[in-house]
Short mmCIF file of C-alpha atoms in Angstrom, two decimals:
data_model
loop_
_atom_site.label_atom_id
_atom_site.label_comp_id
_atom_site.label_asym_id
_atom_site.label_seq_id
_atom_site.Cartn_x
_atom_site.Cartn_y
_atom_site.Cartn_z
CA UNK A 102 -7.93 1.97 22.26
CA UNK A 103 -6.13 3.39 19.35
CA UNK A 104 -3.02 1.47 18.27
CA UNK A 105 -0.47 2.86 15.24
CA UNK A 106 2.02 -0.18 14.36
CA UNK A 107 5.15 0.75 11.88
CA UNK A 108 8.29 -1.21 11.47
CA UNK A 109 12.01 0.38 10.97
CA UNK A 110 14.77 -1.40 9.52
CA UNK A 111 17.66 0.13 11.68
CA UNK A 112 21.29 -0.75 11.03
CA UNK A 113 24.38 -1.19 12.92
CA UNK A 114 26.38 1.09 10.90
CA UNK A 115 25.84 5.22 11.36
CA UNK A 116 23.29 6.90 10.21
CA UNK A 117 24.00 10.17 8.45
CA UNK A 118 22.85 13.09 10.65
CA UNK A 119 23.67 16.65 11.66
CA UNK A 120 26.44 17.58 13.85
CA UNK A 121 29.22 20.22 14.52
CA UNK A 122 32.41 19.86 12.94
CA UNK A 123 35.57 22.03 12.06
CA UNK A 124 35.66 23.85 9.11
CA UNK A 125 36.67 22.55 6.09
CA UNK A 126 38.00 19.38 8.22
CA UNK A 127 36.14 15.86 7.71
CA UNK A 128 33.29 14.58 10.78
CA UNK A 129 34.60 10.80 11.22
CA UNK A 130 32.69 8.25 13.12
CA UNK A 131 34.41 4.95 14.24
CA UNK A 132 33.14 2.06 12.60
CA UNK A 133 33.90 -1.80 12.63
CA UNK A 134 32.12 -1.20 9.28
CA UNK A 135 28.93 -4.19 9.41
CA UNK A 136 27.96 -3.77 6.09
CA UNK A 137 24.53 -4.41 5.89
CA UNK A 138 23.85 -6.02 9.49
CA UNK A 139 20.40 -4.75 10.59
CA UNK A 140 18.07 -5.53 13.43
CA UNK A 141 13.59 -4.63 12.85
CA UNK A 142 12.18 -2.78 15.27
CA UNK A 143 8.27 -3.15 15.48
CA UNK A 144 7.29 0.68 16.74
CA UNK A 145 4.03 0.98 18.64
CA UNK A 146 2.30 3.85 19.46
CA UNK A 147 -0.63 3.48 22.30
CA UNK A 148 -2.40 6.89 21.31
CA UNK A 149 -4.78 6.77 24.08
CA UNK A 150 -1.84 6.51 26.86
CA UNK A 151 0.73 8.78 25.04
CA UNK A 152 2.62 5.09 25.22
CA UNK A 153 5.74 3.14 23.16
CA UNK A 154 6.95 -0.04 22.50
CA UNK A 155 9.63 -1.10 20.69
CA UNK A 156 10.02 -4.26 19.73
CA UNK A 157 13.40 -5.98 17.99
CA UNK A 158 13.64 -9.04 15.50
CA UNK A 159 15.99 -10.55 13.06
CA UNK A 160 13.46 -9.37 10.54
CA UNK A 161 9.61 -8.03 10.19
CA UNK A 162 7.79 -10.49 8.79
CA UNK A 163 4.06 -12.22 8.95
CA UNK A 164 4.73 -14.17 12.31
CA UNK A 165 6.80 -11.91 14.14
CA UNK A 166 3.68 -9.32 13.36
CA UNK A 167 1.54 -12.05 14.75
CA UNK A 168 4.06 -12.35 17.83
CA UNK A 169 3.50 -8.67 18.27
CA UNK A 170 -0.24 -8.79 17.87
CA UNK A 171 -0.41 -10.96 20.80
CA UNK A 172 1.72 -8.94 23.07
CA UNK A 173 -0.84 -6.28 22.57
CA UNK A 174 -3.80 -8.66 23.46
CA UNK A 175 -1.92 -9.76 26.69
CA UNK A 176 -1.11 -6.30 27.56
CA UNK A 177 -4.94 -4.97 26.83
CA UNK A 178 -7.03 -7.97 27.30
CA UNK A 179 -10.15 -6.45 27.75
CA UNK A 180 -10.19 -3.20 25.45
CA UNK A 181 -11.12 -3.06 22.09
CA UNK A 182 -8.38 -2.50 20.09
CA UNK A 183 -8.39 -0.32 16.28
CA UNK A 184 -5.23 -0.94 15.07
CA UNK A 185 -4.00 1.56 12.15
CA UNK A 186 -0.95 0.23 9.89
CA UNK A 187 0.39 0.35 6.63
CA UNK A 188 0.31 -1.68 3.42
CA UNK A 189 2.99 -3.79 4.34
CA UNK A 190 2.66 -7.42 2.51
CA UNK A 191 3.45 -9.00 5.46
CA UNK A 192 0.34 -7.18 7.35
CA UNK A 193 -1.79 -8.47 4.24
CA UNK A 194 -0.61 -11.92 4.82
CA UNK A 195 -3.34 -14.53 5.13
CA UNK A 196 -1.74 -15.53 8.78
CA UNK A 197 -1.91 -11.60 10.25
CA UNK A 198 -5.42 -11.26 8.51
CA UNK A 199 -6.65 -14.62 10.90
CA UNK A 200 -4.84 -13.49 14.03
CA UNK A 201 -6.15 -10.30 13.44
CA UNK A 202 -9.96 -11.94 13.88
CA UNK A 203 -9.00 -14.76 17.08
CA UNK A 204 -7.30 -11.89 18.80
CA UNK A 205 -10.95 -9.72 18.00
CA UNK A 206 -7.99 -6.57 16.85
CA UNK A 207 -9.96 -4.62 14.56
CA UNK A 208 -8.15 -3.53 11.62
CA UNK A 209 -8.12 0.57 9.97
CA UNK A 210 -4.88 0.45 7.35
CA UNK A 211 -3.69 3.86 6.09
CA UNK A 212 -3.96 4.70 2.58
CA UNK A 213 -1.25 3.94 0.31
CA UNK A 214 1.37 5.80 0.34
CA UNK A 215 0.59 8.03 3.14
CA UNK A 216 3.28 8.63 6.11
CA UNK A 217 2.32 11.70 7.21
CA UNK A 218 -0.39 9.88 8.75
CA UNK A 219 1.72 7.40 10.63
CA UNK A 220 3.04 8.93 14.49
CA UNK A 221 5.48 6.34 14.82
CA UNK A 222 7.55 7.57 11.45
CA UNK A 223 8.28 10.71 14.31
CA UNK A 224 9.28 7.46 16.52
CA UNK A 225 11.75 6.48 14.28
CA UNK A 226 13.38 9.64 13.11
CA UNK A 227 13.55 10.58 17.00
CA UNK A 228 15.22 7.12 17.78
CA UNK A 229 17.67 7.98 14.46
CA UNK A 230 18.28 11.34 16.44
CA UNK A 231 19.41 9.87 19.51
CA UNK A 232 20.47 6.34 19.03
CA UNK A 233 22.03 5.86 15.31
CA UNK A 234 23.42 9.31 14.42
CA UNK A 235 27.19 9.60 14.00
CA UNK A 236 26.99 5.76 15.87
CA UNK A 237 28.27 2.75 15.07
CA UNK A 238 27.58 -0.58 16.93
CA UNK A 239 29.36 -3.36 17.20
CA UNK A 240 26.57 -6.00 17.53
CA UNK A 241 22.73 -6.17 17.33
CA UNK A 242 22.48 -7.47 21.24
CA UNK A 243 24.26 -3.76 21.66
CA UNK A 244 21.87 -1.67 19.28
CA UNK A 245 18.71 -3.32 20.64
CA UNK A 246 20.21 -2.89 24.73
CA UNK A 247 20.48 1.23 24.26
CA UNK A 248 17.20 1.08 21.89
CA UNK A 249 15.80 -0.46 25.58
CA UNK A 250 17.56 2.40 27.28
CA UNK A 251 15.80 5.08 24.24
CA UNK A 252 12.47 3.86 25.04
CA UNK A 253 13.03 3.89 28.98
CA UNK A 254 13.81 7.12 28.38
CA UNK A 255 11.41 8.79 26.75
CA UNK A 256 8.72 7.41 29.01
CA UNK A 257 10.06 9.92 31.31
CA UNK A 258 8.00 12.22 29.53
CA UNK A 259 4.46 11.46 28.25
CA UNK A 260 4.28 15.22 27.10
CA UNK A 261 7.31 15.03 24.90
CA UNK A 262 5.86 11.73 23.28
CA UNK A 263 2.51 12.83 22.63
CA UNK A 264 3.89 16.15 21.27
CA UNK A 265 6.84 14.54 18.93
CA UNK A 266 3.94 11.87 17.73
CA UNK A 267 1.11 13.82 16.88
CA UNK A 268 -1.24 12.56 14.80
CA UNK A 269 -2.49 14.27 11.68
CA UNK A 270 -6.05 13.84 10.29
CA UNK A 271 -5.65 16.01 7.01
CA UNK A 272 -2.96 17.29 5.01
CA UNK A 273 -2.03 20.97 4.33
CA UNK A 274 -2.31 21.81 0.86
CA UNK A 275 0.17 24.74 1.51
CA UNK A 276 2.81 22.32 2.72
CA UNK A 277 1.86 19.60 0.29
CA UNK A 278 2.69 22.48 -2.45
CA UNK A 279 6.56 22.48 -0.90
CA UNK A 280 7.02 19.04 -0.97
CA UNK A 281 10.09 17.60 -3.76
CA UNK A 282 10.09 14.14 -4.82
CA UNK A 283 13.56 13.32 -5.21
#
């Protein structure tokens, strides 16, 4: 079983995206403006079932990976499990390291620096797409309730999820070529 674990930072407030406007005329969103108010979403991607979870916390941090870990132990008991994640310190911890072992998860991090490698960073910017552009919430119980309803959702469609995460095993030097850092 091939797991990909990445963790978005999503806030309350609207996300910039693309919509239609008039002319010369200002695109306003309502906002109760929350500042910096935030809720983590831990994104899994079950590549061998075209699968999601999403899972919400106050913040992503050693034991609330750990928490996570374990949800995917009860939910495949039986199946080894390759897990592929990035460098984040808190997946480095000491704590996620030996839960990693008792919960026999084996462990395949990316290389640094490398998204394009990660399905679940097309997770996020299709959850940005339809849950956080030009939308403003008014509480994290209300984000994380229609991020419930986003992954309901796309489960009606196995296709569309294992089409808008695909999985890349080598990068294009022709594309690499257009790429601006900024």
């Amino acid at each position: 079983m091939l797991i990909f674990i990445d963790e978005a930072h999503i806030h309350l407030d609207s996300d910039e995206g693309y919509g239609w406007s008039v002319k010369g005329e200002r695109f306003w969103v309502s906002s109760n403006s929350p500042g910096r108010a935030k809720v983590s979403f831990y994104g899994i991607y079950v590549y061998n079932y075209a699968k999601v979870k999403i899972f919400p916390y106050l913040k992503a941090d050693q034991f609330n990976t750990i928490d996570v870990l374990k949800h995917l132990r009860t939910e495949f008991p039986d199946q080894e499990v390759t897990l592929i994640w990035d460098g984040a310190p808190y997946h480095r911890a000491q704590l996620v390291n030996e839960a990693l072992q008792v919960l026999q998860i084996n462990l395949q991090p990316l290389p640094s620096y490398s998204p394009d490698f990660m399905p679940v960073e097309h997770l996020w910017q299709w959850l940005r797409e339809d849950v956080t552009y030009h939308t403003c919430y008014q509480s994290a119980a209300e984000l994380i309730e229609r991020v419930h309803l986003f992954e309901q959702d796309i489960h009606s469609n196995p296709f569309e999820i294992s089409d808008r995460l695909w999985v890349k095993n080598h990068l294009d030097p022709d594309e690499e070529k257009l790429r601006v850092s900024t």
